[in-house]
C-alpha cells in the first residue's frame, strides 16, 4: 500500500511540473490555484470542450480512473468495500416459533392426585401428594406457555372437596371440574407404590373400553424424556377415568416404594423431565388428533 501511494504521488508531481514549468514566472499561477483548476477539470465532462485535450485525458485517467477509486477522491467510493470493524453488520435472529400450535386454546385439566389430609403413598422420605403437585405445576406452566387453557384441580397441598369429605366426593369434585369446563383432555398425575421394593418404572392408564391414544402418547414421551423403565399402558376403571366425558389418562410417574426411583421423584431436575415428557405427550396427541 505504501508503494502504491508513493507511485501515485510521483505521477502527480510529474504532471504538475509538466504544466507549471513552461509558464513564465511572472504569470505562474499559485499552487492552490493549480490544484483547484485540476480538481475542477476532473469534475467537468463537457462534450464541447476544446484545447488541452491531451492533458485533459491524462487528468481524467489519473484522477477519475486511478486515484478516485483508490483514495476516494472527490466523493468517489469503491463498490467492493466491506463493512469495517467499527461498523459491523447487525443481524437480528428470527423470533422463536412455537411448534406446539395444536395446544393453542385447548382446555386441559391437570389433576395432581391426593393432597391435604390424603398424602397418598409415602415411602423413602418422599410423599406422593408433593411429587404429584410439583410436576403438575411445572406441566401447567409449559402448557400455558404453549397457548393452552389450563384448569388445575388443586394448586396447593389441599383436598379439592371440602376438608373431611368422603373419598367419593373428593374424586367427584375433580371429575366435575373437568366436565363442567368441557375440557378437551383430563390428565391425572400420581406416584405409584408396591410391596416389592424392587419394582420401578413409569406407566399410564386409560378408561376401560375407551381409546388408549392419549395414554400411549404420554407414556412414550415420558419414557423418552426420563429414561424410566417403560411399564406400558393399561386400561383401568378408576373413578376419574370412567366418569370424565373427554379423553383422559392417569399417569403413574414412578414408585416411591423403590429407593432409587423415590430419590428421583424428590429431585427437581427429574421432576422437570417428567413434566416435559407429559407435556410432549399431550402435544403429540393433539398434533395427531
mmCIF file of C-alpha atoms in Angstrom:
data_model
loop_
_atom_site.group_PDB
_atom_site.id
_atom_site.type_symbol
_atom_site.label_atom_id
_atom_site.label_comp_id
_atom_site.label_asym_id
_atom_site.label_seq_id
_atom_site.Cartn_x
_atom_site.Cartn_y
_atom_site.Cartn_z
ATOM 1 C CA UNK A 1 0.000 0.000 0.000
ATOM 2 C CA UNK A 2 2.882 2.366 0.834
ATOM 3 C CA UNK A 3 4.486 1.697 -2.572
ATOM 4 C CA UNK A 4 1.200 2.428 -4.330
ATOM 5 C CA UNK A 5 0.890 5.791 -2.588
ATOM 6 C CA UNK A 6 4.495 6.700 -3.424
ATOM 7 C CA UNK A 7 3.947 5.842 -7.096
ATOM 8 C CA UNK A 8 0.756 7.882 -7.204
ATOM 9 C CA UNK A 9 2.376 10.945 -5.634
ATOM 10 C CA UNK A 10 5.259 10.686 -8.094
ATOM 11 C CA UNK A 11 2.852 10.707 -11.049
ATOM 12 C CA UNK A 12 1.097 13.749 -9.634
ATOM 13 C CA UNK A 13 4.356 15.647 -9.208
ATOM 14 C CA UNK A 14 5.406 14.916 -12.808
ATOM 15 C CA UNK A 15 2.080 16.151 -14.117
ATOM 16 C CA UNK A 16 2.268 19.339 -12.101
ATOM 17 C CA UNK A 17 5.835 20.039 -13.242
ATOM 18 C CA UNK A 18 4.888 19.472 -16.879
ATOM 19 C CA UNK A 19 2.233 22.165 -16.535
ATOM 20 C CA UNK A 20 4.000 24.695 -14.335
ATOM 21 C CA UNK A 21 7.498 24.689 -15.900
ATOM 22 C CA UNK A 22 6.504 26.084 -19.373
ATOM 23 C CA UNK A 23 4.684 29.027 -17.808
ATOM 24 C CA UNK A 24 6.788 32.217 -17.316
ATOM 25 C CA UNK A 25 7.479 33.077 -13.731
ATOM 26 C CA UNK A 26 5.657 36.371 -13.901
ATOM 27 C CA UNK A 27 2.486 34.598 -14.999
ATOM 28 C CA UNK A 28 2.764 31.373 -12.989
ATOM 29 C CA UNK A 29 -0.337 30.530 -11.035
ATOM 30 C CA UNK A 30 -0.185 29.812 -7.336
ATOM 31 C CA UNK A 31 -0.059 26.170 -6.233
ATOM 32 C CA UNK A 32 -3.589 26.359 -4.755
ATOM 33 C CA UNK A 33 -4.902 27.768 -7.997
ATOM 34 C CA UNK A 34 -3.358 24.922 -9.981
ATOM 35 C CA UNK A 35 -4.795 22.261 -7.668
ATOM 36 C CA UNK A 36 -8.235 23.850 -7.788
ATOM 37 C CA UNK A 37 -8.061 24.032 -11.564
ATOM 38 C CA UNK A 38 -7.075 20.377 -11.763
ATOM 39 C CA UNK A 39 -9.920 19.376 -9.467
ATOM 40 C CA UNK A 40 -12.404 21.422 -11.445
ATOM 41 C CA UNK A 41 -11.199 19.874 -14.698
ATOM 42 C CA UNK A 42 -11.709 16.355 -13.378
ATOM 43 C CA UNK A 43 -15.304 17.059 -12.445
ATOM 44 C CA UNK A 44 -16.307 18.681 -15.761
ATOM 45 C CA UNK A 45 -17.303 16.431 -18.618
ATOM 46 C CA UNK A 46 -18.402 18.750 -21.442
ATOM 47 C CA UNK A 47 -18.541 17.255 -24.908
ATOM 48 C CA UNK A 48 -17.931 20.710 -26.423
ATOM 49 C CA UNK A 49 -14.681 21.301 -24.593
ATOM 50 C CA UNK A 50 -11.715 22.138 -26.912
ATOM 51 C CA UNK A 51 -7.963 22.672 -26.364
ATOM 52 C CA UNK A 52 -5.681 20.976 -23.897
ATOM 53 C CA UNK A 53 -7.314 17.684 -24.962
ATOM 54 C CA UNK A 54 -4.237 15.628 -24.293
ATOM 55 C CA UNK A 55 -3.767 16.934 -20.752
ATOM 56 C CA UNK A 56 -7.500 16.661 -20.085
ATOM 57 C CA UNK A 57 -7.422 12.973 -20.956
ATOM 58 C CA UNK A 58 -4.374 12.451 -18.746
ATOM 59 C CA UNK A 59 -6.027 14.203 -15.792
ATOM 60 C CA UNK A 60 -9.235 12.251 -16.303
ATOM 61 C CA UNK A 61 -7.302 8.989 -16.362
ATOM 62 C CA UNK A 62 -5.240 9.761 -13.251
ATOM 63 C CA UNK A 63 -7.911 11.374 -11.063
ATOM 64 C CA UNK A 64 -11.122 9.617 -12.071
ATOM 65 C CA UNK A 65 -9.870 6.183 -13.099
ATOM 66 C CA UNK A 66 -6.871 5.624 -10.826
ATOM 67 C CA UNK A 67 -6.802 7.938 -7.812
ATOM 68 C CA UNK A 68 -10.575 8.192 -7.342
ATOM 69 C CA UNK A 69 -11.263 4.512 -6.678
ATOM 70 C CA UNK A 70 -8.067 4.101 -4.618
ATOM 71 C CA UNK A 71 -8.296 7.141 -2.342
ATOM 72 C CA UNK A 72 -11.985 8.009 -2.642
ATOM 73 C CA UNK A 73 -11.104 11.396 -4.180
ATOM 74 C CA UNK A 74 -13.952 13.814 -4.911
ATOM 75 C CA UNK A 75 -16.530 11.708 -3.098
ATOM 76 C CA UNK A 76 -15.922 8.557 -5.139
ATOM 77 C CA UNK A 77 -16.325 5.172 -3.491
ATOM 78 C CA UNK A 78 -15.292 1.633 -4.133
ATOM 79 C CA UNK A 79 -18.067 -0.805 -4.896
ATOM 80 C CA UNK A 80 -16.063 -3.623 -3.334
ATOM 81 C CA UNK A 81 -15.706 -2.040 0.084
ATOM 82 C CA UNK A 82 -16.690 -4.220 3.015
ATOM 83 C CA UNK A 83 -18.100 -3.298 6.446
ATOM 84 C CA UNK A 84 -15.421 -2.082 8.857
ATOM 85 C CA UNK A 85 -14.886 -3.442 12.316
ATOM 86 C CA UNK A 86 -16.248 -0.193 13.717
ATOM 87 C CA UNK A 87 -19.479 -0.609 11.745
ATOM 88 C CA UNK A 88 -20.360 -4.298 11.917
ATOM 89 C CA UNK A 89 -23.455 -5.616 10.221
ATOM 90 C CA UNK A 90 -26.130 -6.297 12.810
ATOM 91 C CA UNK A 91 -28.038 -9.496 12.071
ATOM 92 C CA UNK A 92 -31.183 -9.981 14.120
ATOM 93 C CA UNK A 93 -32.119 -13.631 14.767
ATOM 94 C CA UNK A 94 -35.563 -14.794 13.761
ATOM 95 C CA UNK A 95 -38.057 -14.970 16.635
ATOM 96 C CA UNK A 96 -38.582 -18.458 18.036
ATOM 97 C CA UNK A 97 -41.507 -20.349 16.607
ATOM 98 C CA UNK A 98 -43.972 -22.320 18.661
ATOM 99 C CA UNK A 99 -44.012 -25.865 17.316
ATOM 100 C CA UNK A 100 -46.964 -26.819 19.571
ATOM 101 C CA UNK A 101 -49.640 -24.669 17.962
ATOM 102 C CA UNK A 102 -52.021 -27.632 18.262
ATOM 103 C CA UNK A 103 -52.260 -26.849 22.001
ATOM 104 C CA UNK A 104 -53.479 -23.289 21.482
ATOM 105 C CA UNK A 105 -56.824 -22.664 23.203
ATOM 106 C CA UNK A 106 -57.151 -26.303 24.219
ATOM 107 C CA UNK A 107 -58.787 -26.728 27.623
ATOM 108 C CA UNK A 108 -56.679 -29.108 29.668
ATOM 109 C CA UNK A 109 -57.481 -30.189 33.215
ATOM 110 C CA UNK A 110 -54.381 -31.153 35.188
ATOM 111 C CA UNK A 111 -55.185 -33.147 38.318
ATOM 112 C CA UNK A 112 -52.429 -33.601 40.940
ATOM 113 C CA UNK A 113 -53.592 -36.701 42.814
ATOM 114 C CA UNK A 114 -54.227 -36.677 46.578
ATOM 115 C CA UNK A 115 -53.345 -33.657 48.752
ATOM 116 C CA UNK A 116 -54.252 -32.198 52.124
ATOM 117 C CA UNK A 117 -55.301 -34.885 54.601
ATOM 118 C CA UNK A 118 -54.708 -37.539 51.926
ATOM 119 C CA UNK A 119 -50.955 -37.687 51.249
ATOM 120 C CA UNK A 120 -51.145 -40.763 49.015
ATOM 121 C CA UNK A 121 -48.263 -43.218 49.046
ATOM 122 C CA UNK A 122 -45.452 -42.371 51.480
ATOM 123 C CA UNK A 123 -42.054 -44.117 51.482
ATOM 124 C CA UNK A 124 -38.300 -43.457 51.335
ATOM 125 C CA UNK A 125 -38.672 -39.891 52.635
ATOM 126 C CA UNK A 126 -41.000 -38.838 49.839
ATOM 127 C CA UNK A 127 -44.735 -38.160 49.785
ATOM 128 C CA UNK A 128 -46.830 -38.844 46.701
ATOM 129 C CA UNK A 129 -49.023 -35.742 47.051
ATOM 130 C CA UNK A 130 -45.945 -33.491 46.994
ATOM 131 C CA UNK A 131 -44.432 -35.197 43.941
ATOM 132 C CA UNK A 132 -47.725 -35.012 42.096
ATOM 133 C CA UNK A 133 -48.237 -31.310 42.791
ATOM 134 C CA UNK A 134 -44.689 -30.294 41.896
ATOM 135 C CA UNK A 135 -44.782 -31.998 38.499
ATOM 136 C CA UNK A 136 -48.327 -30.773 37.838
ATOM 137 C CA UNK A 137 -47.353 -27.140 38.402
ATOM 138 C CA UNK A 138 -44.395 -27.464 36.058
ATOM 139 C CA UNK A 139 -46.656 -29.088 33.472
ATOM 140 C CA UNK A 140 -49.178 -26.268 33.869
ATOM 141 C CA UNK A 141 -46.541 -23.645 33.093
ATOM 142 C CA UNK A 142 -45.431 -25.443 29.941
ATOM 143 C CA UNK A 143 -48.990 -25.859 28.694
ATOM 144 C CA UNK A 144 -49.876 -22.212 29.348
ATOM 145 C CA UNK A 145 -46.754 -21.086 27.524
ATOM 146 C CA UNK A 146 -47.881 -23.142 24.530
ATOM 147 C CA UNK A 147 -51.245 -21.374 24.499
ATOM 148 C CA UNK A 148 -53.422 -23.916 26.292
ATOM 149 C CA UNK A 149 -56.088 -23.007 28.847
ATOM 150 C CA UNK A 150 -55.183 -24.996 31.956
ATOM 151 C CA UNK A 151 -57.507 -25.785 34.837
ATOM 152 C CA UNK A 152 -55.841 -27.180 37.953
ATOM 153 C CA UNK A 153 -57.891 -29.277 40.358
ATOM 154 C CA UNK A 154 -55.560 -28.010 43.082
ATOM 155 C CA UNK A 155 -52.503 -25.722 43.217
ATOM 156 C CA UNK A 156 -51.607 -26.176 46.881
ATOM 157 C CA UNK A 157 -51.413 -29.045 49.350
ATOM 158 C CA UNK A 158 -55.148 -29.393 49.974
ATOM 159 C CA UNK A 159 -58.128 -31.557 49.093
ATOM 160 C CA UNK A 160 -60.368 -30.495 46.204
ATOM 161 C CA UNK A 161 -63.629 -31.161 48.026
ATOM 162 C CA UNK A 162 -64.123 -29.549 51.447
ATOM 163 C CA UNK A 163 -61.744 -30.985 54.035
ATOM 164 C CA UNK A 164 -63.268 -34.050 55.734
ATOM 165 C CA UNK A 165 -65.356 -35.069 52.713
ATOM 166 C CA UNK A 166 -65.566 -38.707 51.710
ATOM 167 C CA UNK A 167 -63.248 -40.161 49.088
ATOM 168 C CA UNK A 168 -66.075 -40.453 46.588
ATOM 169 C CA UNK A 169 -66.926 -36.754 46.981
ATOM 170 C CA UNK A 170 -63.253 -35.855 46.624
ATOM 171 C CA UNK A 171 -62.967 -37.768 43.374
ATOM 172 C CA UNK A 172 -66.301 -36.409 42.106
ATOM 173 C CA UNK A 173 -65.078 -32.847 42.733
ATOM 174 C CA UNK A 174 -62.158 -33.471 40.383
ATOM 175 C CA UNK A 175 -64.352 -35.005 37.702
ATOM 176 C CA UNK A 176 -66.848 -32.153 37.993
ATOM 177 C CA UNK A 177 -64.172 -29.555 37.242
ATOM 178 C CA UNK A 178 -63.321 -31.324 34.002
ATOM 179 C CA UNK A 179 -66.874 -31.958 32.825
ATOM 180 C CA UNK A 180 -68.295 -28.558 33.753
ATOM 181 C CA UNK A 181 -65.476 -26.773 31.888
ATOM 182 C CA UNK A 182 -65.884 -29.016 28.837
ATOM 183 C CA UNK A 183 -62.194 -29.856 28.879
ATOM 184 C CA UNK A 184 -60.513 -31.300 25.808
ATOM 185 C CA UNK A 185 -58.451 -33.730 27.902
ATOM 186 C CA UNK A 186 -58.079 -34.724 31.550
ATOM 187 C CA UNK A 187 -54.641 -35.702 32.921
ATOM 188 C CA UNK A 188 -54.342 -37.046 36.449
ATOM 189 C CA UNK A 189 -50.821 -37.252 37.904
ATOM 190 C CA UNK A 190 -49.811 -39.836 40.510
ATOM 191 C CA UNK A 191 -46.855 -41.691 42.043
ATOM 192 C CA UNK A 192 -47.007 -45.456 42.415
ATOM 193 C CA UNK A 193 -46.230 -47.899 45.231
ATOM 194 C CA UNK A 194 -45.756 -51.643 45.587
ATOM 195 C CA UNK A 195 -44.980 -54.088 48.353
ATOM 196 C CA UNK A 196 -41.979 -55.250 46.304
ATOM 197 C CA UNK A 197 -39.328 -52.503 46.630
ATOM 198 C CA UNK A 198 -37.539 -53.712 43.513
ATOM 199 C CA UNK A 199 -40.358 -52.788 41.156
ATOM 200 C CA UNK A 200 -39.942 -49.479 39.382
ATOM 201 C CA UNK A 201 -40.889 -47.725 36.168
ATOM 202 C CA UNK A 202 -43.480 -45.416 34.638
ATOM 203 C CA UNK A 203 -46.924 -46.427 33.388
ATOM 204 C CA UNK A 204 -50.169 -44.791 32.264
ATOM 205 C CA UNK A 205 -53.816 -45.802 32.394
ATOM 206 C CA UNK A 206 -56.786 -45.092 30.153
ATOM 207 C CA UNK A 207 -60.528 -45.674 30.677
ATOM 208 C CA UNK A 208 -61.746 -49.226 30.173
ATOM 209 C CA UNK A 209 -63.438 -49.594 26.813
ATOM 210 C CA UNK A 210 -62.138 -46.277 25.517
ATOM 211 C CA UNK A 211 -59.207 -45.127 23.401
ATOM 212 C CA UNK A 212 -55.660 -45.520 24.675
ATOM 213 C CA UNK A 213 -54.278 -42.910 22.262
ATOM 214 C CA UNK A 214 -53.709 -40.177 24.851
ATOM 215 C CA UNK A 215 -52.208 -42.574 27.404
ATOM 216 C CA UNK A 216 -49.857 -44.068 24.812
ATOM 217 C CA UNK A 217 -48.672 -40.648 23.641
ATOM 218 C CA UNK A 218 -47.921 -39.564 27.207
ATOM 219 C CA UNK A 219 -46.242 -42.854 28.177
ATOM 220 C CA UNK A 220 -43.964 -42.881 25.135
ATOM 221 C CA UNK A 221 -42.851 -39.271 25.538
ATOM 222 C CA UNK A 222 -42.347 -39.594 29.299
ATOM 223 C CA UNK A 223 -40.135 -42.659 28.931
ATOM 224 C CA UNK A 224 -38.048 -40.991 26.223
ATOM 225 C CA UNK A 225 -37.593 -37.845 28.314
ATOM 226 C CA UNK A 226 -36.756 -39.528 31.643
ATOM 227 C CA UNK A 227 -35.173 -42.833 30.646
ATOM 228 C CA UNK A 228 -37.533 -44.593 33.076
ATOM 229 C CA UNK A 229 -38.455 -48.229 32.642
ATOM 230 C CA UNK A 230 -41.431 -48.443 30.294
ATOM 231 C CA UNK A 231 -44.188 -50.371 32.041
ATOM 232 C CA UNK A 232 -46.596 -49.572 29.235
ATOM 233 C CA UNK A 233 -50.252 -48.592 29.250
ATOM 234 C CA UNK A 234 -53.226 -50.389 30.700
ATOM 235 C CA UNK A 235 -56.989 -49.900 30.921
ATOM 236 C CA UNK A 236 -58.463 -49.158 34.331
ATOM 237 C CA UNK A 237 -61.803 -48.434 35.947
ATOM 238 C CA UNK A 238 -60.625 -45.573 38.183
ATOM 239 C CA UNK A 239 -63.353 -43.112 39.143
ATOM 240 C CA UNK A 240 -61.674 -40.113 37.475
ATOM 241 C CA UNK A 241 -61.242 -42.067 34.232
ATOM 242 C CA UNK A 242 -64.649 -43.692 33.853
ATOM 243 C CA UNK A 243 -66.613 -40.563 34.799
ATOM 244 C CA UNK A 244 -64.871 -37.894 32.732
ATOM 245 C CA UNK A 245 -66.565 -37.234 29.392
ATOM 246 C CA UNK A 246 -63.377 -36.336 27.486
ATOM 247 C CA UNK A 247 -60.216 -38.328 26.633
ATOM 248 C CA UNK A 248 -58.420 -38.942 29.914
ATOM 249 C CA UNK A 249 -55.346 -40.608 31.323
ATOM 250 C CA UNK A 250 -53.882 -41.310 34.746
ATOM 251 C CA UNK A 251 -50.083 -41.121 34.883
ATOM 252 C CA UNK A 252 -48.029 -43.132 37.373
ATOM 253 C CA UNK A 253 -44.621 -41.403 37.246
ATOM 254 C CA UNK A 254 -42.663 -43.917 39.318
ATOM 255 C CA UNK A 255 -42.618 -45.957 42.512
ATOM 256 C CA UNK A 256 -41.983 -44.225 45.831
ATOM 257 C CA UNK A 257 -41.530 -47.728 47.266
ATOM 258 C CA UNK A 258 -38.367 -48.126 45.184
ATOM 259 C CA UNK A 259 -35.465 -46.322 46.846
ATOM 260 C CA UNK A 260 -33.803 -45.245 43.610
ATOM 261 C CA UNK A 261 -36.984 -44.004 41.998
ATOM 262 C CA UNK A 262 -38.110 -42.275 45.205
ATOM 263 C CA UNK A 263 -34.898 -40.233 45.161
ATOM 264 C CA UNK A 264 -35.536 -39.287 41.546
ATOM 265 C CA UNK A 265 -39.106 -38.239 42.288
ATOM 266 C CA UNK A 266 -37.732 -35.993 45.038
ATOM 267 C CA UNK A 267 -35.316 -34.369 42.561
ATOM 268 C CA UNK A 268 -36.335 -31.091 40.966
ATOM 269 C CA UNK A 269 -34.371 -31.871 37.796
ATOM 270 C CA UNK A 270 -36.161 -35.215 37.403
ATOM 271 C CA UNK A 271 -39.500 -33.559 38.037
ATOM 272 C CA UNK A 272 -38.697 -31.171 35.188
ATOM 273 C CA UNK A 273 -38.074 -34.142 32.918
ATOM 274 C CA UNK A 274 -41.355 -35.732 33.933
ATOM 275 C CA UNK A 275 -43.251 -32.518 33.254
ATOM 276 C CA UNK A 276 -41.559 -32.125 29.879
ATOM 277 C CA UNK A 277 -42.339 -35.720 28.951
ATOM 278 C CA UNK A 278 -46.024 -35.424 29.860
ATOM 279 C CA UNK A 279 -46.232 -32.091 28.039
ATOM 280 C CA UNK A 280 -44.661 -33.544 24.889
ATOM 281 C CA UNK A 281 -47.052 -36.498 25.037
ATOM 282 C CA UNK A 282 -50.090 -34.193 25.240
ATOM 283 C CA UNK A 283 -48.730 -32.071 22.368
ATOM 284 C CA UNK A 284 -48.124 -35.169 20.257
ATOM 285 C CA UNK A 285 -51.660 -36.334 20.935
ATOM 286 C CA UNK A 286 -53.197 -33.080 19.696
ATOM 287 C CA UNK A 287 -50.877 -32.952 16.706
ATOM 288 C CA UNK A 288 -52.329 -36.265 15.543
ATOM 289 C CA UNK A 289 -55.953 -35.836 16.626
#
